[in-house]
Short mmCIF file of C-alpha atoms and ligand atoms in Angstrom, two decimals:
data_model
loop_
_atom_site.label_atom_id
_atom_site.label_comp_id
_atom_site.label_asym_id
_atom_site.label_seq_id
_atom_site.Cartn_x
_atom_site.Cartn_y
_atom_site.Cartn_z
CA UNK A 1 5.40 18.41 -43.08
CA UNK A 2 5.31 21.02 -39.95
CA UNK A 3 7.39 20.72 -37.33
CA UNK A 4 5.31 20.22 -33.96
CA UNK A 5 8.63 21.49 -32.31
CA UNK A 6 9.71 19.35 -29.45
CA UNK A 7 8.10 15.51 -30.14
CA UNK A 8 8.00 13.82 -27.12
CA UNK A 9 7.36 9.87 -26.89
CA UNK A 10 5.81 8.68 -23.57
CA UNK A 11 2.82 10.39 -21.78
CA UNK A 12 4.23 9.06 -18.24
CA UNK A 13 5.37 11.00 -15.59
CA UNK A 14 7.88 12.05 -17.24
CA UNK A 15 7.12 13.02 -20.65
CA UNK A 16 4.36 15.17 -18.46
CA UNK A 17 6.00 16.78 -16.43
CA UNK A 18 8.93 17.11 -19.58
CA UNK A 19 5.90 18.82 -21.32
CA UNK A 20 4.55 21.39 -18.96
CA UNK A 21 8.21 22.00 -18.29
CA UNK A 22 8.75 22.67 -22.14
CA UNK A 23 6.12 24.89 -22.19
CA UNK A 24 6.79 27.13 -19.37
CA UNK A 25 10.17 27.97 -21.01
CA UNK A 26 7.69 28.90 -24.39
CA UNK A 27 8.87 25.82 -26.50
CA UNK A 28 5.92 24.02 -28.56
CA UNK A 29 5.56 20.44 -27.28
CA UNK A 30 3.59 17.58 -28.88
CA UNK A 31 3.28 14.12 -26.57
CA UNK A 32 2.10 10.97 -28.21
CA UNK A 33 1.16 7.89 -25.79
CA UNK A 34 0.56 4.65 -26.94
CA UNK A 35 -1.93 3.93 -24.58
CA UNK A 36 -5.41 4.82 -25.92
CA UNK A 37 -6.53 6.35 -22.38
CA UNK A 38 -5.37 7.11 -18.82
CA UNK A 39 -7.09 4.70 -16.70
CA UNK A 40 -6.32 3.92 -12.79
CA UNK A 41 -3.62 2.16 -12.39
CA UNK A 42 -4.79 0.94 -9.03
CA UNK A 43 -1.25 2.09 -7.14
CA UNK A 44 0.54 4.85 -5.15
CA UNK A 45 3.82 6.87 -5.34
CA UNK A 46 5.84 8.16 -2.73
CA UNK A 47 7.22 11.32 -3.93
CA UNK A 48 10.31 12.88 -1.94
CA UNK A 49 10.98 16.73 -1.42
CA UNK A 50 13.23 16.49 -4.66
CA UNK A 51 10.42 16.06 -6.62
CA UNK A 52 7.95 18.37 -4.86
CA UNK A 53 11.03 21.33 -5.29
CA UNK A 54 10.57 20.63 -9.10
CA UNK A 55 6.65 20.69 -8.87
CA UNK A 56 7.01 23.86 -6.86
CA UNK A 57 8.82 25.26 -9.70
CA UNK A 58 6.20 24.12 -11.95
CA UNK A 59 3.83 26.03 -9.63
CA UNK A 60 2.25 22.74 -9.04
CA UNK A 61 3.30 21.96 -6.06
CA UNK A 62 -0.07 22.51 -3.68
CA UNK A 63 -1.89 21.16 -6.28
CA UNK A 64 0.29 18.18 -6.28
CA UNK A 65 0.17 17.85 -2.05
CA UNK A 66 -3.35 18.10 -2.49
CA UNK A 67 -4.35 14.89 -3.85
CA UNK A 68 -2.25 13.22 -1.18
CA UNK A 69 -1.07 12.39 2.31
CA UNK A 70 2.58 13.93 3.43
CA UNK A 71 4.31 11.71 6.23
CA UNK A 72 6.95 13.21 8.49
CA UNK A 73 8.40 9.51 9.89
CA UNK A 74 9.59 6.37 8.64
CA UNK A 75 8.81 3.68 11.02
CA UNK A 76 10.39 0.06 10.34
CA UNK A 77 9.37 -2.83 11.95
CA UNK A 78 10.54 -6.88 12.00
CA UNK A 79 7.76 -9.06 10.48
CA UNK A 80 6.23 -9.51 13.99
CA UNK A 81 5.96 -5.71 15.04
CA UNK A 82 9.45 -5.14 16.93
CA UNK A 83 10.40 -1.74 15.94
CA UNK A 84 13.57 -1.73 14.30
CA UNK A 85 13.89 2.02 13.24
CA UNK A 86 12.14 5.41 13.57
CA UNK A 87 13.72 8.12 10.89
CA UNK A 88 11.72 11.76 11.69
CA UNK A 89 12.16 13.43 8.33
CA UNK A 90 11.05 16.87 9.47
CA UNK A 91 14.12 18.21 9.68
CA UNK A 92 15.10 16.93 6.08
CA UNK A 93 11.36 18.64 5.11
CA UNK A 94 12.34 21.59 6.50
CA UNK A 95 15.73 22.39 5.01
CA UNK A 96 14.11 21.46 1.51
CA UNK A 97 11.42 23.69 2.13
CA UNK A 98 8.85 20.66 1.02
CA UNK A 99 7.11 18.00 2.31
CA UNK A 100 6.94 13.86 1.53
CA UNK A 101 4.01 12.89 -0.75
CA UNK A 102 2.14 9.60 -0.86
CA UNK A 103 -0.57 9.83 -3.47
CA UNK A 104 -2.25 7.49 -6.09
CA UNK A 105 -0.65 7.75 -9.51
CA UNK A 106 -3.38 8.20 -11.20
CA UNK A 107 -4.48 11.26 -9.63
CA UNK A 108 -0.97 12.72 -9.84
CA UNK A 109 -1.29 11.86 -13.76
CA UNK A 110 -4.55 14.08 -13.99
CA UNK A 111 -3.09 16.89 -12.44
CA UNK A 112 0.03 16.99 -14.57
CA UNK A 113 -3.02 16.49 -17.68
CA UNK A 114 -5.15 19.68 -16.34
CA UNK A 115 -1.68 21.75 -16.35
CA UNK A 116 -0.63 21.16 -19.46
CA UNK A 117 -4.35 21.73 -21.05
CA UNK A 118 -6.33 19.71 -23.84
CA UNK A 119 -4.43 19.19 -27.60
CA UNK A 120 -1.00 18.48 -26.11
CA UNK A 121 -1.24 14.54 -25.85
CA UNK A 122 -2.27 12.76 -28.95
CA UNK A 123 -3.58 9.07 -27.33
CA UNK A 124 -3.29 6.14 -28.91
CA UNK A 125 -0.10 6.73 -30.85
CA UNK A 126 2.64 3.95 -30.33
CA UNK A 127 6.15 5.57 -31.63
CA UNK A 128 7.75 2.82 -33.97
CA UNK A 129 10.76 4.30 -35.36
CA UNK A 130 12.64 8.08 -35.91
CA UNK A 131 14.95 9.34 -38.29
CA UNK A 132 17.19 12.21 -37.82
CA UNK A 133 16.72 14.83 -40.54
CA UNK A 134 18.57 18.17 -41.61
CA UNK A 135 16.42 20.20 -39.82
CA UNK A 136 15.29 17.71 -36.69
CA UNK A 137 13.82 14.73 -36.67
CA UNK A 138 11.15 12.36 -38.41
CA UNK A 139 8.70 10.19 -36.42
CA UNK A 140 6.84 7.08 -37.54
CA UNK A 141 3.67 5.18 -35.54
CA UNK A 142 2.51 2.06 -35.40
CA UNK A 143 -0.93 3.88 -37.42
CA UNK A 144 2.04 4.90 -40.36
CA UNK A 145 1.48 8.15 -39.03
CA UNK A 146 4.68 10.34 -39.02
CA UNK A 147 5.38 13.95 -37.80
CA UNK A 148 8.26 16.47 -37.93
CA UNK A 149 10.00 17.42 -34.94
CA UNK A 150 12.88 19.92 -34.10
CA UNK A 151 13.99 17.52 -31.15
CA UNK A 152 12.80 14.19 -30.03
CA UNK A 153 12.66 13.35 -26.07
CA UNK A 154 12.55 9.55 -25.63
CA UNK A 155 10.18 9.37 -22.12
CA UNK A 156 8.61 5.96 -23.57
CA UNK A 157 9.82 3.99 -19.88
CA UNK A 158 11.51 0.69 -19.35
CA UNK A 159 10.84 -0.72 -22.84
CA UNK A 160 11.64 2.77 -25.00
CA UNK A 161 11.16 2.20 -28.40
CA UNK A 162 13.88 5.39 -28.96
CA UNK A 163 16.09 3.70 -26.76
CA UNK A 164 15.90 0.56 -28.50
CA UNK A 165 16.79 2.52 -31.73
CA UNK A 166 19.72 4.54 -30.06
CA UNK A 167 21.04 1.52 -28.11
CA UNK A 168 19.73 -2.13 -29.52
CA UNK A 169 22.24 -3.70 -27.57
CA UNK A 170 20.87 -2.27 -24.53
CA UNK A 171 18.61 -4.70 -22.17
CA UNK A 172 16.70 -3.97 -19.01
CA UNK A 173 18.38 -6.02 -15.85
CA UNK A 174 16.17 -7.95 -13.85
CA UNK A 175 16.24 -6.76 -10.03
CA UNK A 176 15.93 -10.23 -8.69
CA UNK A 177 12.49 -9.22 -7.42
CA UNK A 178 8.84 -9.12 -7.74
CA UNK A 179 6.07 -6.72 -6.50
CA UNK A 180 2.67 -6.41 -5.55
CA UNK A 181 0.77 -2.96 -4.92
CA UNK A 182 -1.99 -2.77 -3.78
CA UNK A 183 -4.89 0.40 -3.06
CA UNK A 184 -7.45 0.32 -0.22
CA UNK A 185 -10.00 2.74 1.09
CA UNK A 186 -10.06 1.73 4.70
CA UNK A 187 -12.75 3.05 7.60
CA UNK A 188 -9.87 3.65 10.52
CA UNK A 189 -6.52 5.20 10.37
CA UNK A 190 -4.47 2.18 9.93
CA UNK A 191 -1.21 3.59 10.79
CA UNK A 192 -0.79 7.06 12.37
CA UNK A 193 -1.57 10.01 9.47
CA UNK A 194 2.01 11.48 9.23
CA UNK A 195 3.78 7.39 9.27
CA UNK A 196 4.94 5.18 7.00
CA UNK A 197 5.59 1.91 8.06
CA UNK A 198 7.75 -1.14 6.42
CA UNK A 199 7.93 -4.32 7.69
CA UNK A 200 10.95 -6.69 6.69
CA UNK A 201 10.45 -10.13 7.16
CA UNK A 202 12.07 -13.34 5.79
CA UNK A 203 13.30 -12.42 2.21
CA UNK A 204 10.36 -10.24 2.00
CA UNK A 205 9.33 -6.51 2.66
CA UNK A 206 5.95 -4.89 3.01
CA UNK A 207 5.41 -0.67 3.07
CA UNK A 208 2.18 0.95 3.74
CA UNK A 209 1.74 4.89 2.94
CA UNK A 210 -1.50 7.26 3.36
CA UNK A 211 -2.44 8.54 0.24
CA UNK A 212 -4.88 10.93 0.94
CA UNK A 213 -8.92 10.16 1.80
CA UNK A 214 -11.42 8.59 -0.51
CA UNK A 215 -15.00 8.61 -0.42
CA UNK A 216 -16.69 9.83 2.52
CA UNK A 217 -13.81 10.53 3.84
CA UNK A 218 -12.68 6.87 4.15
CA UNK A 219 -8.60 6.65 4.94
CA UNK A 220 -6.99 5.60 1.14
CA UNK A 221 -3.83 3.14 1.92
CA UNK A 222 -1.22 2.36 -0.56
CA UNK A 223 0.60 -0.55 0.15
CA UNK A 224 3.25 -3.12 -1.22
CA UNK A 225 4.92 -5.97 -1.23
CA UNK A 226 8.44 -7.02 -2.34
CA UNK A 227 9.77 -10.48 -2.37
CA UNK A 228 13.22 -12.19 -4.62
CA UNK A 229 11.87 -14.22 -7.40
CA UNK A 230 12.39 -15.44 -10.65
CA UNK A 231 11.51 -13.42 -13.41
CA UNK A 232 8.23 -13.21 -15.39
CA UNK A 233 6.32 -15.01 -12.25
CA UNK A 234 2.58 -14.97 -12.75
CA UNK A 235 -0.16 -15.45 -10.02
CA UNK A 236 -3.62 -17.41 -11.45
CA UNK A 237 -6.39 -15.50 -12.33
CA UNK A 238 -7.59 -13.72 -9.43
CA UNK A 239 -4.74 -14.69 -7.28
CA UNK A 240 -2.74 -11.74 -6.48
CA UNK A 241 -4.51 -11.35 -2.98
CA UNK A 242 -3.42 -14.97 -2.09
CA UNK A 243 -0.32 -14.73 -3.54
CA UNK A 244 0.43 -11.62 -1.45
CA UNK A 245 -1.10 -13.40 1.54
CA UNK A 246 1.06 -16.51 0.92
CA UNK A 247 4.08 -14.41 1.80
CA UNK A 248 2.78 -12.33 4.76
CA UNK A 249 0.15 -14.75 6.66
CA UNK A 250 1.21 -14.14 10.68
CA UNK A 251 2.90 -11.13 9.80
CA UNK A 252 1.76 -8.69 13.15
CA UNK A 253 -1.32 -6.10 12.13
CA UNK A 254 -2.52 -4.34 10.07
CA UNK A 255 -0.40 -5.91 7.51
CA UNK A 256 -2.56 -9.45 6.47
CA UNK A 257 -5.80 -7.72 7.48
CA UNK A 258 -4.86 -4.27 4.94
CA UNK A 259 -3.93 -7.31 2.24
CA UNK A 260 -7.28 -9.07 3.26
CA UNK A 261 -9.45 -5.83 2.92
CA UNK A 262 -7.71 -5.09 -0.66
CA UNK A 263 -10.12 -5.60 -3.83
CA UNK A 264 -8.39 -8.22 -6.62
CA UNK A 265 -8.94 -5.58 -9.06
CA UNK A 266 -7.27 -3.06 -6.72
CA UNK A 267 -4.04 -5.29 -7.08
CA UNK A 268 -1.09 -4.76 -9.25
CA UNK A 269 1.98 -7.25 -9.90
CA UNK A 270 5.04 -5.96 -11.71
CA UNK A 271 8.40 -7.49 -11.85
CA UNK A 272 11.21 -4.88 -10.85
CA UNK A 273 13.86 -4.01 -13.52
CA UNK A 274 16.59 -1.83 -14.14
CA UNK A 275 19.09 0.12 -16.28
CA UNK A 276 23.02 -0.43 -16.56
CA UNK A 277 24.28 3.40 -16.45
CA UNK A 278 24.11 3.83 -20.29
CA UNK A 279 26.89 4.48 -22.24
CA UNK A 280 24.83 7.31 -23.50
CA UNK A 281 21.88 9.41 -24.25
CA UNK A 282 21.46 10.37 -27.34
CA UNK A 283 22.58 11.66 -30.45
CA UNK A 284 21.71 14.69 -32.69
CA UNK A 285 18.41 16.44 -31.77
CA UNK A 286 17.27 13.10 -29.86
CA UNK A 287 17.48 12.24 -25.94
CA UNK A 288 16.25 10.61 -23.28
CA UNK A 289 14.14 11.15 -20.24
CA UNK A 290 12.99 8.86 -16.94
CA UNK A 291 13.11 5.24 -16.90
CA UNK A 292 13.79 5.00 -20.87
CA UNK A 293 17.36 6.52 -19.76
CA UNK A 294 17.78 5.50 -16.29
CA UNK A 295 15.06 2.93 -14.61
CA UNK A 296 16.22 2.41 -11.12
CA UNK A 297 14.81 -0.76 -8.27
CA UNK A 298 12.25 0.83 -6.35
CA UNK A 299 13.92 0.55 -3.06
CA UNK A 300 14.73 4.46 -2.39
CA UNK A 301 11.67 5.24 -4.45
CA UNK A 302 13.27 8.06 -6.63
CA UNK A 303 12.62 6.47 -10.40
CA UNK A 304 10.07 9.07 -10.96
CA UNK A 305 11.45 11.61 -8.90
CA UNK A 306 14.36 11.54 -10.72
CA UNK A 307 12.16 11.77 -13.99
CA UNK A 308 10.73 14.88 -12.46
CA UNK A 309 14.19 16.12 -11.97
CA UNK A 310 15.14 15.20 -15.50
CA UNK A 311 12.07 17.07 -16.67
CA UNK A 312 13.11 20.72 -15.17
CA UNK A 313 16.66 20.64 -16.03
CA UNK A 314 16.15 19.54 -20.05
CA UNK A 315 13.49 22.35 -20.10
CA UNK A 316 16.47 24.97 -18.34
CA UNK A 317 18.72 24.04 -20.81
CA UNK A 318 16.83 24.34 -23.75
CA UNK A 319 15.49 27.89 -22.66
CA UNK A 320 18.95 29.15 -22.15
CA UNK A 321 20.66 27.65 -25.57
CA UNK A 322 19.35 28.35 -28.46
CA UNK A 323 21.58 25.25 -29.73
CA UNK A 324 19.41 22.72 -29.06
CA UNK A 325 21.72 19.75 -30.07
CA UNK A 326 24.22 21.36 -27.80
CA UNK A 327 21.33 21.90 -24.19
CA UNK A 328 20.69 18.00 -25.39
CA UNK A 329 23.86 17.49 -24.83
CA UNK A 330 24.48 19.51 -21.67
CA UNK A 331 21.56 17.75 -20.46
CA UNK A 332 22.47 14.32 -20.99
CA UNK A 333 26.37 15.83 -19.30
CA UNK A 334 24.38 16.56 -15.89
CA UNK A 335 21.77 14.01 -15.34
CA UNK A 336 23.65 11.07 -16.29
CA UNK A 337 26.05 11.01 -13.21
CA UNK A 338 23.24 11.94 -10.95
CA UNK A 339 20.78 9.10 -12.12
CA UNK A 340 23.86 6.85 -12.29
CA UNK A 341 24.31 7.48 -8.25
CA UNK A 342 20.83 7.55 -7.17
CA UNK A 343 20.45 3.94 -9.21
CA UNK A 344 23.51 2.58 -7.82
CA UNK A 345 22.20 3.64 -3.84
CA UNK A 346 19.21 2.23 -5.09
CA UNK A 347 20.27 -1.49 -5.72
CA UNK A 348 22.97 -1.21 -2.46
CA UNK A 349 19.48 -0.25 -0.20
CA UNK A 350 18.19 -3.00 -1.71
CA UNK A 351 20.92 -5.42 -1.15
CA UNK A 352 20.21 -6.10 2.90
CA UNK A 353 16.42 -5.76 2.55
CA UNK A 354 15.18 -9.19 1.36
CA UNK A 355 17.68 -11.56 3.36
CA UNK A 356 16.36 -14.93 4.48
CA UNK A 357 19.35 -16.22 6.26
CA UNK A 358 18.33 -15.92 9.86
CA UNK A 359 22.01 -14.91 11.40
CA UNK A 360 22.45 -12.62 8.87
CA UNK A 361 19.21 -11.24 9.49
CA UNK A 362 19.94 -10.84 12.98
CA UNK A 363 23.13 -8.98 12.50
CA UNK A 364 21.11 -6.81 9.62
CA UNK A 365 18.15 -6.37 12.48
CA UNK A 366 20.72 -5.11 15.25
CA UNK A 367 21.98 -2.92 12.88
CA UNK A 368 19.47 -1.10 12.06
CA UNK A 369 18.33 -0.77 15.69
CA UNK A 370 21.28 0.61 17.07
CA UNK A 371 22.80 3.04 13.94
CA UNK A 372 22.38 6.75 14.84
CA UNK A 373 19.39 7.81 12.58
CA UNK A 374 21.76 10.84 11.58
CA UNK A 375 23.86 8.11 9.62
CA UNK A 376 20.57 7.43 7.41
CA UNK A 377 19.64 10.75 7.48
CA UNK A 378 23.07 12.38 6.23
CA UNK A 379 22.35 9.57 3.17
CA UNK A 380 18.73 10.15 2.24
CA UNK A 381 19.99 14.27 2.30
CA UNK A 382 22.58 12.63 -0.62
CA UNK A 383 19.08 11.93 -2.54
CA UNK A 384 16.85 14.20 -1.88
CA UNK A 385 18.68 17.20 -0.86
CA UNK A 386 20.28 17.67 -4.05
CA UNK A 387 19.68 21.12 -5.92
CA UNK A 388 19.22 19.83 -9.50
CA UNK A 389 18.98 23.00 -11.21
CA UNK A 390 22.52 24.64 -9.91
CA UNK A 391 25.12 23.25 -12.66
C1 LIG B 401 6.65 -1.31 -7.91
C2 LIG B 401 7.14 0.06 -8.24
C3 LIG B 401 7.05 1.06 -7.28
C4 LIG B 401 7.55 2.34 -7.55
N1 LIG B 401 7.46 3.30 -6.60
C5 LIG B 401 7.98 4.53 -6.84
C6 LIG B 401 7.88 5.56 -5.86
O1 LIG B 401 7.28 5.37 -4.79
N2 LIG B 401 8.45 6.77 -6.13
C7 LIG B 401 9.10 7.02 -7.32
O2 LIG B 401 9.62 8.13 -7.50
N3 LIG B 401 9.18 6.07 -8.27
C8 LIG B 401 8.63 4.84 -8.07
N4 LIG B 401 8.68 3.87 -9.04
C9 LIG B 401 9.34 4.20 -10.32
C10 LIG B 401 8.39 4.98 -11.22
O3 LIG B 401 7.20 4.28 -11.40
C11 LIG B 401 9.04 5.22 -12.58
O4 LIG B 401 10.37 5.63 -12.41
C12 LIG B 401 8.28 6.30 -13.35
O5 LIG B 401 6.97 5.88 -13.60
C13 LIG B 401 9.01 6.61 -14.65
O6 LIG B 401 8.24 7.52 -15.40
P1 LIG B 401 8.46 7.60 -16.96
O7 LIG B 401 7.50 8.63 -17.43
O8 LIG B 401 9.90 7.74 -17.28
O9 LIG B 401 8.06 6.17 -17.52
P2 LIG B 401 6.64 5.45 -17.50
O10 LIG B 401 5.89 5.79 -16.27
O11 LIG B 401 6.91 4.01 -17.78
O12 LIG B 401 5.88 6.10 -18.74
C14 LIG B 401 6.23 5.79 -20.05
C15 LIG B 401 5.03 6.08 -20.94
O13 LIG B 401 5.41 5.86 -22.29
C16 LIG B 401 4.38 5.16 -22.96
N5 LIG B 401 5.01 4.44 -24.08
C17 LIG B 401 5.80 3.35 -24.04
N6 LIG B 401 6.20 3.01 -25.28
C18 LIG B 401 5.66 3.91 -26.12
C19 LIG B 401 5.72 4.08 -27.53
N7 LIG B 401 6.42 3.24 -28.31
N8 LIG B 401 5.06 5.11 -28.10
C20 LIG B 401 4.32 5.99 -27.31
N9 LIG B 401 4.23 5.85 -25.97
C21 LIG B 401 4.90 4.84 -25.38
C22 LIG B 401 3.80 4.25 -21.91
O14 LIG B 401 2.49 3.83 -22.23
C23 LIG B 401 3.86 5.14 -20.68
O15 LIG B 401 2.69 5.91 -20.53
C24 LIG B 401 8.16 2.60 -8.81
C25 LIG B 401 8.22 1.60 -9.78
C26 LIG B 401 7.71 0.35 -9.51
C27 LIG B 401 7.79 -0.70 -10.57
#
């Protein structure tokens, strides 16, 4: 059997932007996705200027800006509309050389599909087990399909089948919370072009992002919702809108009327999880990449821009060491403190967002209103400002 050089599992963001990554440094990449086609996914990202530095070096980075929206403020408000923070992230922008991108997922997933060119992905091809070899490693699908690979990058998400087989006794952690996302083409701005708003009300918190224009020009709104629940919570058929509404009704505009205007279909719920900071990796000529290794709660909105990250540096190594056990290794030596940190922020931003307690609320509200923006600032330059590819 061939080797199709470096196998990777998972035709996310990740295993994407892993592949085009691959290729630039003249490696031969194979991707095989379980799912048997890209379809919408009917939500947004937010995608920091960490992300768009490693799209730049992709030379994808216009391309990239192009199917969005870039905002240059984060405005939060109290349920009812009193503002309760205004962080201007031009000068972050600036320093970093790139801007903040809202843009629909699925859109971001073509481009990364027209980059890396037809016969890269094989569709339909669920990974169900790997075995290291002498000379790499062998991989079996569901179809009993196997190929030959001289490495094996587990970017198969939350639920990796390679992770499962590298770490069984691993589990993903429940976040305590549930979303909704939602995707509207809207007739009038909204929010101010260049804004994106959050709204924190009682052990809940709703975001709205411009994500570019839709037809005829129309103003295309990504927006969300995160409340505490129990896991595996499921709304009735056709009952996301209401659901969402249940938890916002009274809230000040445009956030019930943005929910109102929002087609069912257009609707996503998903449960948030994450990762314990794994013990590690991989092992031989096998490793992981993006949520498989480290998914992170959404609340500094980094899991895939830390992907992205993960993408450029494996794809470094592996051009400059000809040992490719040993740049897996390197590899897995620099992102895993990195992804451990931005995961850990990650769960402490989330850890004063959804309060219900009214004094503590309060005290959380005055907070926010009267800490120097700098203080937030200095943190989010923690995240994003990071240069990923200097050792
Ligand atoms: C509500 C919510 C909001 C978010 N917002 C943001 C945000 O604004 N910004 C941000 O940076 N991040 C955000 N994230 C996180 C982001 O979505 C993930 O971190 C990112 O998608 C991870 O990319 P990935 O490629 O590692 O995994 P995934 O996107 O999960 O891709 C994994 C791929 O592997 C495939 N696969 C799975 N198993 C197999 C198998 N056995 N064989 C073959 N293929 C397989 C799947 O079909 C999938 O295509 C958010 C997450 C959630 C839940």
């Amino acid at each position: 059997m061939p080797s199709r050089g470096v196998v990777i599992i998972g035709g996310g963001i990740g295993g994407l932007c892993a592949a085009i990554a691959l290729r630039q440094a003249g490696l031969e990449v194979a991707v095989y996705e379980r799912a048997e086609a890209y379809r919408p996914l009917g939500a947004g990202l937010s995608l920091w200027p960490n992300a768009m530095r490693a799209f730049e070096a992709l030379g994808l980075a216009r391309e990239v800006a192009g199917v969005g929206a870039s905002w240059r403020e984060t405005v939060i408000h109290r349920w009812d509309g009193k503002v309760l923070s205004r962080l201007s992230l031009e000068a972050l922008c600036r320093e970093m050389g790139q801007p903040t991108v809202g843009l629909p997922r699925a859109e971001l997933q073509q481009v990364l599909l027209r980059a890396l060119g037809p016969d890269v992905v094989q569709l339909g091809a669920a990974c169900t087990d790997f075995h290291v070899e002498d000379e790499g490693v062998r991989v079996t699908f569901a179809d009993g399909q196997q190929v030959r690979g001289d490495c094996l990058i587990g970017a198969d998400g939350l639920r990796s089948v390679v992770r499962q087989r590298l770490l069984p006794e691993v589990r993903p952690r429940y976040g305590g919370r549930t979303s909704w996302r939602g995707v509207v083409n809207v007739a009038s701005e909204v929010i101010p072009e260049g804004g994106q708003f959050e709204f924190y009300g009682p052990g809940a918190r709703f975001g709205i992002t411009h994500i570019g224009r839709g037809p005829g020009g129309m103003w295309r709104m990504y927006w969300f919702l995160l409340v505490p629940a129990p896991e595996g919570g499921r709304d009735a058929e056709g009952g996301h809108q209401e659901a969402v509404l249940s938890h916002v009704r009274g809230w000040c505009e445009p956030v019930e009327s943005l929910v109102r205007a929002t087609p069912e279909s257009h609707i996503v719920r998903t449960d948030i999880h994450d990762l314990e900071p794994l013990p590690r990796w991989g092992e031989g000529p096998v490793t992981l990449l993006g949520d498989s290794a480290h998914a992170m709660v959404t609340d500094l909105a980094q899991g895939a821009c830390q992907a992205v990250e993960d993408a450029l540096v494996l794809a470094k190594l592996l051009r400059e060491d000809s040992d490719r056990v040993r740049a897996l290794r390197t590899y897995e030596a620099r992102r895993r403190p990195r992804t451990a940190y931005v995961s850990e922020l990650s769960r402490r931003a989330g850890a004063i967002r959804y309060l219900r307690n009214p004094v503590a609320r309060w005290g959380r509200d005055l907070l926010m209103r009267t800490l120097p923006s700098s203080v937030a600032l200095d943190q989010l330059r923690r995240v994003v400002g990071y240069d990923f590819l200097v050792p």
